mmCIF file of C-alpha atoms in Angstrom:
data_model
loop_
_atom_site.group_PDB
_atom_site.id
_atom_site.type_symbol
_atom_site.label_atom_id
_atom_site.label_comp_id
_atom_site.label_asym_id
_atom_site.label_seq_id
_atom_site.Cartn_x
_atom_site.Cartn_y
_atom_site.Cartn_z
ATOM 1 C CA MET A 1 6.326 12.584 35.940
ATOM 2 C CA GLU A 2 9.035 14.288 38.447
ATOM 3 C CA ASP A 3 9.888 11.076 40.045
ATOM 4 C CA GLN A 4 10.572 9.126 37.111
ATOM 5 C CA GLU A 5 13.104 6.720 36.762
ATOM 6 C CA PRO A 6 15.544 6.961 33.902
ATOM 7 C CA ASP A 7 14.698 4.788 31.109
ATOM 8 C CA LEU A 8 16.453 1.662 30.189
ATOM 9 C CA VAL A 9 17.383 1.694 26.650
ATOM 10 C CA ASP A 10 17.916 -1.250 24.459
ATOM 11 C CA ARG A 11 19.241 -0.698 20.799
ATOM 12 C CA GLY A 12 20.267 -4.215 20.068
ATOM 13 C CA ARG A 13 22.692 -4.378 17.219
ATOM 14 C CA PHE A 14 21.643 -1.043 15.913
ATOM 15 C CA ASP A 15 23.280 1.262 18.065
ATOM 16 C CA ALA A 16 23.712 4.027 15.114
ATOM 17 C CA ALA A 17 19.873 3.778 14.357
ATOM 18 C CA VAL A 18 17.885 6.780 13.461
ATOM 19 C CA THR A 19 14.622 7.059 15.266
ATOM 20 C CA PRO A 20 12.252 9.990 16.467
ATOM 21 C CA TRP A 21 13.458 8.688 19.903
ATOM 22 C CA GLU A 22 16.322 10.797 19.893
ATOM 23 C CA ARG A 23 13.943 14.097 19.446
ATOM 24 C CA ALA A 24 12.907 15.321 22.557
ATOM 25 C CA GLN A 25 9.999 17.191 21.332
ATOM 26 C CA TRP A 26 8.545 13.965 19.772
ATOM 27 C CA ARG A 27 9.823 11.771 22.833
ATOM 28 C CA ASP A 28 7.411 14.195 24.922
ATOM 29 C CA ALA A 29 4.410 14.144 22.659
ATOM 30 C CA ALA A 30 4.535 10.280 22.405
ATOM 31 C CA LEU A 31 5.095 9.572 26.082
ATOM 32 C CA GLY A 32 2.542 12.188 26.965
ATOM 33 C CA TRP A 33 -0.177 10.447 24.615
ATOM 34 C CA ALA A 34 0.581 7.278 26.371
ATOM 35 C CA GLU A 35 0.181 8.228 29.613
ATOM 36 C CA ARG A 36 -3.297 10.425 28.665
ATOM 37 C CA GLU A 37 -4.415 7.571 27.155
ATOM 38 C CA LEU A 38 -3.659 5.250 30.607
ATOM 39 C CA SER A 39 -4.867 7.908 32.720
ATOM 40 C CA ALA A 40 -8.215 8.110 31.272
ATOM 41 C CA ARG A 41 -8.418 4.467 31.784
ATOM 42 C CA GLY A 42 -7.822 4.974 35.727
ATOM 43 C CA LEU A 43 -4.406 3.757 35.064
ATOM 44 C CA ARG A 44 -1.019 5.309 36.074
ATOM 45 C CA VAL A 45 2.588 4.515 34.716
ATOM 46 C CA THR A 46 5.052 4.016 37.506
ATOM 47 C CA GLY A 47 8.807 3.097 37.320
ATOM 48 C CA ALA A 48 11.163 3.002 34.896
ATOM 49 C CA ARG A 49 10.225 2.646 31.285
ATOM 50 C CA GLN A 50 12.001 0.060 29.154
ATOM 51 C CA VAL A 51 12.807 1.265 25.686
ATOM 52 C CA ARG A 52 13.569 -1.091 22.637
ATOM 53 C CA LEU A 53 14.813 1.103 19.536
ATOM 54 C CA ARG A 54 15.152 -0.634 16.360
ATOM 55 C CA PRO A 55 15.283 0.975 12.757
ATOM 56 C CA TRP A 56 11.974 -0.164 12.211
ATOM 57 C CA SER A 57 10.042 0.603 15.467
ATOM 58 C CA VAL A 58 10.194 2.391 18.653
ATOM 59 C CA LEU A 59 8.727 0.173 21.597
ATOM 60 C CA VAL A 60 8.273 1.426 25.147
ATOM 61 C CA ARG A 61 7.246 -0.964 28.157
ATOM 62 C CA MET A 62 5.615 0.643 30.958
ATOM 63 C CA ALA A 63 4.638 -0.655 34.167
ATOM 64 C CA VAL A 64 1.231 0.529 35.516
ATOM 65 C CA GLU A 65 0.297 0.548 38.805
ATOM 66 C CA GLY A 66 -1.962 -2.398 40.131
ATOM 67 C CA HIS A 67 -1.991 -3.617 36.185
ATOM 68 C CA ALA A 68 -0.176 -5.605 34.215
ATOM 69 C CA ASP A 69 2.668 -3.943 31.846
ATOM 70 C CA VAL A 70 1.457 -1.738 28.766
ATOM 71 C CA TRP A 71 3.558 -1.273 25.352
ATOM 72 C CA PHE A 72 3.728 1.829 23.501
ATOM 73 C CA LYS A 73 4.612 1.197 19.955
ATOM 74 C CA ALA A 74 5.474 3.616 17.017
ATOM 75 C CA ASN A 75 6.061 2.946 13.470
ATOM 76 C CA PRO A 76 7.989 4.568 10.515
ATOM 77 C CA PRO A 77 5.897 6.129 7.939
ATOM 78 C CA ALA A 78 5.814 3.117 5.767
ATOM 79 C CA GLY A 79 4.705 0.975 8.526
ATOM 80 C CA ALA A 80 2.460 3.334 10.057
ATOM 81 C CA PHE A 81 -0.765 1.520 8.797
ATOM 82 C CA GLU A 82 -0.309 -0.885 11.788
ATOM 83 C CA ALA A 83 -2.089 1.419 14.269
ATOM 84 C CA GLY A 84 -5.232 1.518 12.481
ATOM 85 C CA LEU A 85 -4.853 -2.192 11.241
ATOM 86 C CA GLY A 86 -4.590 -3.427 14.622
ATOM 87 C CA GLU A 87 -7.692 -1.547 15.867
ATOM 88 C CA ALA A 88 -9.349 -2.670 12.787
ATOM 89 C CA LEU A 89 -8.431 -6.208 13.167
ATOM 90 C CA ALA A 90 -9.723 -6.508 16.800
ATOM 91 C CA ARG A 91 -13.148 -5.484 15.517
ATOM 92 C CA TRP A 92 -12.932 -8.090 13.221
ATOM 93 C CA VAL A 93 -11.207 -11.248 14.755
ATOM 94 C CA PRO A 94 -11.282 -10.277 18.339
ATOM 95 C CA ALA A 95 -10.284 -13.651 19.497
ATOM 96 C CA ARG A 96 -7.004 -13.841 17.333
ATOM 97 C CA VAL A 97 -5.305 -10.653 18.053
ATOM 98 C CA LEU A 98 -4.581 -7.969 20.718
ATOM 99 C CA GLU A 99 -7.350 -5.017 21.179
ATOM 100 C CA PRO A 100 -5.555 -2.158 21.627
ATOM 101 C CA LEU A 101 -5.730 0.232 24.264
ATOM 102 C CA ALA A 102 -5.519 3.127 21.956
ATOM 103 C CA VAL A 103 -3.933 4.137 19.018
ATOM 104 C CA ASP A 104 -3.439 7.281 17.105
ATOM 105 C CA SER A 105 -3.265 6.071 13.377
ATOM 106 C CA GLY A 106 -2.354 9.556 11.868
ATOM 107 C CA ARG A 107 1.001 9.467 13.779
ATOM 108 C CA GLY A 108 1.581 5.165 13.393
ATOM 109 C CA TRP A 109 1.114 5.020 17.620
ATOM 110 C CA SER A 110 -0.412 2.094 19.437
ATOM 111 C CA LEU A 111 -0.965 1.871 23.051
ATOM 112 C CA LEU A 112 -1.238 -2.294 23.382
ATOM 113 C CA PRO A 113 -1.989 -4.348 26.505
ATOM 114 C CA SER A 114 0.064 -7.277 27.585
ATOM 115 C CA GLY A 115 -0.619 -10.779 25.889
ATOM 116 C CA GLY A 116 0.201 -13.285 27.828
ATOM 117 C CA ALA A 117 3.239 -15.573 27.194
ATOM 118 C CA LEU A 118 5.063 -15.167 23.974
ATOM 119 C CA TYR A 119 5.231 -18.219 22.095
ATOM 120 C CA ARG A 120 8.790 -18.519 21.644
ATOM 121 C CA ASP A 121 8.945 -18.467 25.486
ATOM 122 C CA VAL A 122 6.412 -21.442 25.838
ATOM 123 C CA LEU A 123 8.735 -23.445 23.007
ATOM 124 C CA ASP A 124 11.734 -22.971 25.017
ATOM 125 C CA ARG A 125 10.379 -23.786 28.175
ATOM 126 C CA GLY A 126 8.360 -27.028 27.223
ATOM 127 C CA PRO A 127 9.924 -30.205 25.809
ATOM 128 C CA ALA A 128 10.717 -30.240 21.994
ATOM 129 C CA ASP A 129 7.505 -30.727 20.161
ATOM 130 C CA PRO A 130 7.555 -31.375 16.271
ATOM 131 C CA ARG A 131 3.753 -30.268 16.045
ATOM 132 C CA ALA A 132 4.148 -27.464 17.653
ATOM 133 C CA TRP A 133 3.538 -25.181 15.086
ATOM 134 C CA GLU A 134 0.290 -26.951 13.594
ATOM 135 C CA GLU A 135 -2.494 -25.689 15.612
ATOM 136 C CA PRO A 136 -1.092 -21.868 15.455
ATOM 137 C CA LEU A 137 -1.144 -21.997 11.641
ATOM 138 C CA ARG A 138 -4.613 -23.807 11.809
ATOM 139 C CA GLN A 139 -5.909 -20.919 13.612
ATOM 140 C CA TYR A 140 -3.994 -18.262 11.604
ATOM 141 C CA ALA A 141 -5.396 -19.812 8.298
ATOM 142 C CA ASP A 142 -8.774 -19.593 10.128
ATOM 143 C CA MET A 143 -8.578 -15.705 10.772
ATOM 144 C CA GLN A 144 -7.229 -15.291 7.131
ATOM 145 C CA ARG A 145 -10.140 -16.616 5.730
ATOM 146 C CA VAL A 146 -12.458 -14.431 7.746
ATOM 147 C CA LEU A 147 -10.587 -11.848 6.653
ATOM 148 C CA VAL A 148 -10.915 -12.292 3.095
ATOM 149 C CA PRO A 149 -14.111 -10.400 2.580
ATOM 150 C CA TYR A 150 -12.093 -7.270 4.203
ATOM 151 C CA ALA A 151 -9.339 -7.171 1.668
ATOM 152 C CA GLU A 152 -10.138 -4.096 0.093
ATOM 153 C CA ARG A 153 -10.718 -2.145 3.812
ATOM 154 C CA ILE A 154 -7.292 -3.446 4.937
ATOM 155 C CA LYS A 155 -5.899 -2.091 1.431
ATOM 156 C CA ALA A 156 -7.681 1.279 2.264
ATOM 157 C CA LEU A 157 -5.948 1.482 5.696
ATOM 158 C CA GLY A 158 -2.752 1.778 3.673
ATOM 159 C CA VAL A 159 -1.511 -1.756 3.768
ATOM 160 C CA PRO A 160 1.172 -2.244 0.998
ATOM 161 C CA ASP A 161 -0.342 -4.207 -2.163
ATOM 162 C CA GLY A 162 1.374 -7.802 -2.365
ATOM 163 C CA ARG A 163 -1.161 -9.499 -4.633
ATOM 164 C CA PRO A 164 0.558 -11.998 -7.192
ATOM 165 C CA ASP A 165 0.109 -9.452 -9.952
ATOM 166 C CA ALA A 166 1.491 -6.888 -8.147
ATOM 167 C CA LEU A 167 4.633 -9.082 -7.388
ATOM 168 C CA PRO A 168 6.757 -8.541 -10.583
ATOM 169 C CA GLU A 169 6.778 -4.486 -10.126
ATOM 170 C CA ILE A 170 7.483 -4.749 -6.724
ATOM 171 C CA PHE A 171 10.675 -7.041 -7.651
ATOM 172 C CA ASP A 172 11.761 -4.631 -10.427
ATOM 173 C CA ARG A 173 11.702 -1.479 -7.837
ATOM 174 C CA LEU A 174 13.647 -3.794 -5.271
ATOM 175 C CA VAL A 175 16.383 -4.921 -7.557
ATOM 176 C CA THR A 176 16.772 -1.356 -9.228
ATOM 177 C CA GLU A 177 17.117 0.312 -5.626
ATOM 178 C CA ASN A 178 19.067 -2.162 -3.782
ATOM 179 C CA ALA A 179 22.447 -0.876 -2.813
ATOM 180 C CA ALA A 180 23.994 -4.213 -1.889
ATOM 181 C CA LEU A 181 23.682 -5.700 -5.168
ATOM 182 C CA ASP A 182 26.343 -5.446 -7.851
ATOM 183 C CA ALA A 183 25.642 -5.196 -11.762
ATOM 184 C CA ALA A 184 26.090 -9.130 -11.964
ATOM 185 C CA ASP A 185 23.757 -9.781 -8.979
ATOM 186 C CA ARG A 186 20.916 -7.384 -10.777
ATOM 187 C CA GLY A 187 22.064 -9.280 -14.052
ATOM 188 C CA ARG A 188 21.274 -12.649 -12.982
ATOM 189 C CA LEU A 189 17.674 -11.348 -10.785
ATOM 190 C CA ARG A 190 16.726 -10.002 -13.857
ATOM 191 C CA ALA A 191 17.511 -12.896 -16.258
ATOM 192 C CA ALA A 192 15.354 -15.319 -13.707
ATOM 193 C CA ARG A 193 12.496 -12.586 -13.872
ATOM 194 C CA PRO A 194 9.942 -14.837 -16.379
ATOM 195 C CA ARG A 195 10.543 -17.574 -13.906
ATOM 196 C CA LEU A 196 8.943 -14.943 -11.193
ATOM 197 C CA VAL A 197 6.078 -13.857 -13.703
ATOM 198 C CA ASP A 198 5.192 -17.379 -14.400
ATOM 199 C CA TRP A 199 5.168 -18.330 -11.090
ATOM 200 C CA CYS A 200 2.828 -15.322 -10.164
ATOM 201 C CA ALA A 201 0.463 -15.994 -12.989
ATOM 202 C CA GLU A 202 0.061 -19.506 -11.999
ATOM 203 C CA LEU A 203 -0.350 -18.742 -8.154
ATOM 204 C CA ALA A 204 -3.204 -16.116 -9.038
ATOM 205 C CA ALA A 205 -4.879 -18.819 -10.949
ATOM 206 C CA THR A 206 -5.439 -20.715 -7.867
ATOM 207 C CA GLY A 207 -8.408 -18.962 -7.031
ATOM 208 C CA VAL A 208 -7.185 -18.546 -3.584
ATOM 209 C CA ALA A 209 -8.504 -15.159 -2.507
ATOM 210 C CA ASP A 210 -6.528 -12.307 -1.523
ATOM 211 C CA SER A 211 -6.527 -11.581 2.457
ATOM 212 C CA LEU A 212 -3.761 -10.560 4.901
ATOM 213 C CA ASP A 213 -0.277 -11.730 4.872
ATOM 214 C CA HIS A 214 1.585 -11.005 8.794
ATOM 215 C CA ALA A 215 4.834 -11.469 6.083
ATOM 216 C CA ASP A 216 6.870 -12.042 9.151
ATOM 217 C CA LEU A 217 5.331 -14.797 11.166
ATOM 218 C CA HIS A 218 7.882 -16.276 13.379
ATOM 219 C CA ASP A 219 7.568 -17.545 17.146
ATOM 220 C CA GLY A 220 8.023 -14.135 18.533
ATOM 221 C CA GLN A 221 5.128 -12.786 16.976
ATOM 222 C CA LEU A 222 2.170 -14.501 18.827
ATOM 223 C CA PHE A 223 1.200 -15.014 22.055
ATOM 224 C CA ALA A 224 -0.027 -18.469 23.873
ATOM 225 C CA PRO A 225 -2.365 -17.002 26.631
ATOM 226 C CA GLY A 226 -3.603 -20.581 27.347
ATOM 227 C CA PRO A 227 -3.606 -23.958 26.179
ATOM 228 C CA GLY A 228 -4.698 -24.169 22.185
ATOM 229 C CA ARG A 229 -5.232 -20.036 22.508
ATOM 230 C CA PHE A 230 -2.820 -18.145 20.272
ATOM 231 C CA ALA A 231 -3.214 -14.412 19.492
ATOM 232 C CA PHE A 232 -1.225 -12.710 16.567
ATOM 233 C CA PHE A 233 0.504 -9.256 16.665
ATOM 234 C CA ASP A 234 3.042 -7.209 15.430
ATOM 235 C CA TRP A 235 1.654 -6.185 11.799
ATOM 236 C CA GLY A 236 4.343 -3.631 10.461
ATOM 237 C CA ASP A 237 5.446 -5.703 7.548
ATOM 238 C CA ALA A 238 1.936 -6.815 6.530
ATOM 239 C CA LEU A 239 0.690 -7.217 2.774
ATOM 240 C CA VAL A 240 -2.265 -7.800 1.226
ATOM 241 C CA GLY A 241 -1.765 -10.824 -1.014
ATOM 242 C CA HIS A 242 -1.962 -14.132 -1.647
ATOM 243 C CA PRO A 243 -2.474 -15.823 2.029
ATOM 244 C CA PHE A 244 -0.355 -18.853 1.521
ATOM 245 C CA CYS A 245 2.961 -16.751 1.401
ATOM 246 C CA SER A 246 2.302 -16.204 5.127
ATOM 247 C CA LEU A 247 3.709 -19.634 5.309
ATOM 248 C CA LEU A 248 7.527 -18.391 4.319
ATOM 249 C CA VAL A 249 8.563 -17.757 7.865
ATOM 250 C CA PRO A 250 6.992 -19.735 10.305
ATOM 251 C CA ALA A 251 8.224 -22.860 7.941
ATOM 252 C CA ARG A 252 11.720 -21.895 8.041
ATOM 253 C CA ALA A 253 11.317 -21.080 12.026
ATOM 254 C CA ALA A 254 10.062 -24.962 12.590
ATOM 255 C CA ARG A 255 12.871 -26.495 10.206
ATOM 256 C CA LYS A 256 15.318 -24.675 12.215
ATOM 257 C CA ARG A 257 13.691 -25.873 15.452
ATOM 258 C CA TYR A 258 12.860 -28.929 14.462
ATOM 259 C CA GLY A 259 14.442 -29.964 11.232
ATOM 260 C CA SER A 260 12.804 -30.483 7.672
ATOM 261 C CA ASP A 261 10.856 -33.508 8.014
ATOM 262 C CA VAL A 262 8.162 -31.379 10.222
ATOM 263 C CA LEU A 263 7.408 -29.407 6.974
ATOM 264 C CA PRO A 264 5.005 -31.515 5.384
ATOM 265 C CA ARG A 265 2.455 -31.848 8.157
ATOM 266 C CA LEU A 266 2.922 -28.188 8.920
ATOM 267 C CA ARG A 267 2.070 -27.202 5.416
ATOM 268 C CA ASP A 268 -0.824 -29.824 5.739
ATOM 269 C CA ALA A 269 -2.214 -28.465 8.790
ATOM 270 C CA TYR A 270 -1.936 -24.899 7.628
ATOM 271 C CA LEU A 271 -3.823 -25.665 4.249
ATOM 272 C CA GLU A 272 -6.625 -27.856 5.810
ATOM 273 C CA PRO A 273 -8.898 -24.724 6.447
ATOM 274 C CA TRP A 274 -8.381 -24.186 2.864
ATOM 275 C CA THR A 275 -9.984 -27.119 1.506
ATOM 276 C CA ASP A 276 -13.497 -25.462 0.969
ATOM 277 C CA ALA A 277 -15.005 -29.281 1.260
ATOM 278 C CA GLY A 278 -13.472 -30.972 -1.322
ATOM 279 C CA ARG A 279 -13.794 -28.066 -3.882
ATOM 280 C CA ARG A 280 -9.761 -27.978 -4.042
ATOM 281 C CA THR A 281 -7.514 -30.919 -3.969
ATOM 282 C CA PRO A 282 -4.694 -31.557 -1.738
ATOM 283 C CA ALA A 283 -2.263 -31.584 -4.661
ATOM 284 C CA ASP A 284 -3.524 -27.975 -6.206
ATOM 285 C CA LEU A 285 -3.263 -26.585 -2.645
ATOM 286 C CA ARG A 286 0.369 -27.988 -2.050
ATOM 287 C CA ARG A 287 1.413 -26.626 -5.233
ATOM 288 C CA ALA A 288 -0.025 -23.054 -4.226
ATOM 289 C CA ALA A 289 1.749 -23.164 -0.755
ATOM 290 C CA SER A 290 5.042 -24.047 -2.597
ATOM 291 C CA LEU A 291 4.914 -21.179 -5.059
ATOM 292 C CA ALA A 292 4.081 -18.780 -2.364
ATOM 293 C CA CYS A 293 6.674 -19.877 0.327
ATOM 294 C CA ARG A 294 8.842 -18.641 -3.113
ATOM 295 C CA LEU A 295 7.032 -15.815 -3.581
ATOM 296 C CA GLY A 296 6.795 -14.459 0.189
ATOM 297 C CA ALA A 297 10.642 -13.801 -0.039
ATOM 298 C CA ILE A 298 9.309 -10.313 -1.772
ATOM 299 C CA GLY A 299 7.595 -9.538 1.097
ATOM 300 C CA ARG A 300 10.353 -10.344 3.436
ATOM 301 C CA ALA A 301 12.389 -8.021 1.145
ATOM 302 C CA CYS A 302 10.202 -5.383 1.385
ATOM 303 C CA SER A 303 9.746 -5.131 5.217
ATOM 304 C CA TRP A 304 13.779 -3.873 5.300
ATOM 305 C CA THR A 305 12.718 -0.741 3.240
ATOM 306 C CA ARG A 306 9.950 0.083 6.019
ATOM 307 C CA LEU A 307 12.695 1.845 8.353
ATOM 308 C CA PHE A 308 12.864 5.533 9.556
ATOM 309 C CA PRO A 309 13.632 8.196 7.303
ATOM 310 C CA GLY A 310 17.147 9.077 7.809
ATOM 311 C CA THR A 311 18.715 5.291 8.051
ATOM 312 C CA SER A 312 21.692 4.955 6.560
ATOM 313 C CA GLY A 313 25.488 4.178 7.116
ATOM 314 C CA THR A 314 26.103 1.044 8.573
ATOM 315 C CA VAL A 315 22.492 0.448 9.404
ATOM 316 C CA GLY A 316 21.040 0.993 6.052
ATOM 317 C CA ALA A 317 23.696 -1.465 4.747
ATOM 318 C CA VAL A 318 22.046 -3.923 7.049
ATOM 319 C CA GLY A 319 18.906 -3.220 5.407
ATOM 320 C CA ALA A 320 20.380 -3.394 1.822
ATOM 321 C CA THR A 321 22.254 -6.565 2.729
ATOM 322 C CA GLU A 322 18.980 -8.523 4.292
ATOM 323 C CA ASN A 323 16.852 -6.960 1.174
ATOM 324 C CA ALA A 324 19.132 -8.246 -1.560
ATOM 325 C CA TYR A 325 19.298 -12.049 0.698
ATOM 326 C CA TRP A 326 15.505 -12.287 -0.010
ATOM 327 C CA LEU A 327 16.016 -11.619 -3.236
ATOM 328 C CA ARG A 328 18.063 -14.363 -4.039
ATOM 329 C CA GLN A 329 16.062 -16.473 -1.948
ATOM 330 C CA LEU A 330 13.299 -16.144 -4.511
ATOM 331 C CA PHE A 331 14.960 -18.711 -6.968
ATOM 332 C CA ALA A 332 16.798 -20.893 -4.155
ATOM 333 C CA GLU A 333 16.784 -24.481 -4.975
ATOM 334 C CA PRO A 334 15.309 -26.746 -3.930
ATOM 335 C CA PRO A 335 11.963 -24.769 -2.567
ATOM 336 C CA LEU A 336 11.584 -24.774 1.182
ATOM 337 C CA LEU A 337 7.938 -26.207 0.633
ATOM 338 C CA PRO A 338 8.182 -29.384 -2.147
ATOM 339 C CA ALA A 339 4.840 -29.236 -4.180
ATOM 340 C CA GLY A 340 4.487 -33.045 -3.636
#
């Protein structure tokens, strides 16, 4: 657009991040694709674009004439599956996710509509409610249960394998490749590996089927478009694995905002849809949730490996440090969620 205002670029704490946005040819192709897709729907971009650059995504907010803003998102190669996954989820669980306006799954590009109020903003504006996470997690668990039959199809979209029996091998790779760990760190982690193997075997034996694990479900990853309604988004860290691993991040977010006393109720709200009419006991489910909350740290560690190619230096060091932090959290005591 000849009259396009200068882009407003936000790099956060990652001034040195390497993203494809810096390449004019890529930028022109990506924005051209987004504008053609909007034009095909009778929409026209107007005003400055707001660009958010991170080592793991390029996000562009576009003002659209006579319409709510839309977002273009590009993922790095290791997270490029998000575009196709978002399209599939809109078919399988349309009431629980955003329906993309367009996707290019080959290039990992998505064009997304406004989802309403971000849940973090809703929580910040309202009075403190220690039960605030309970209903979103019930609905999230319901969605995971619906997605159980689609687990293999989700894997076929390129979503990484995070099932319990795959986690020890993933752990080994992360420990070996992490540049922030010294020899003593690696020794301690490898010495604790038998505990990890036992936890994985016990979790797998619970009989809860694999599903989609968001792996980063904090209060900035869901919308609250209306009372009691929630839409989950941002699937770039996702795994196919034990669904209860998803509890780790929202439990930490709720603890930070409201304190540890909220955790038993939050856990039980999430577990309620998994009781299967009494075929699983609360004690069994709570034990599984405790194990999964530990093992979910591997998914968080993996997320820091899904960065744009060329990421190194200070930014790469941040990723390695975060990765190492989550590896250590695997064996933290006491566990975030007790088994009782």
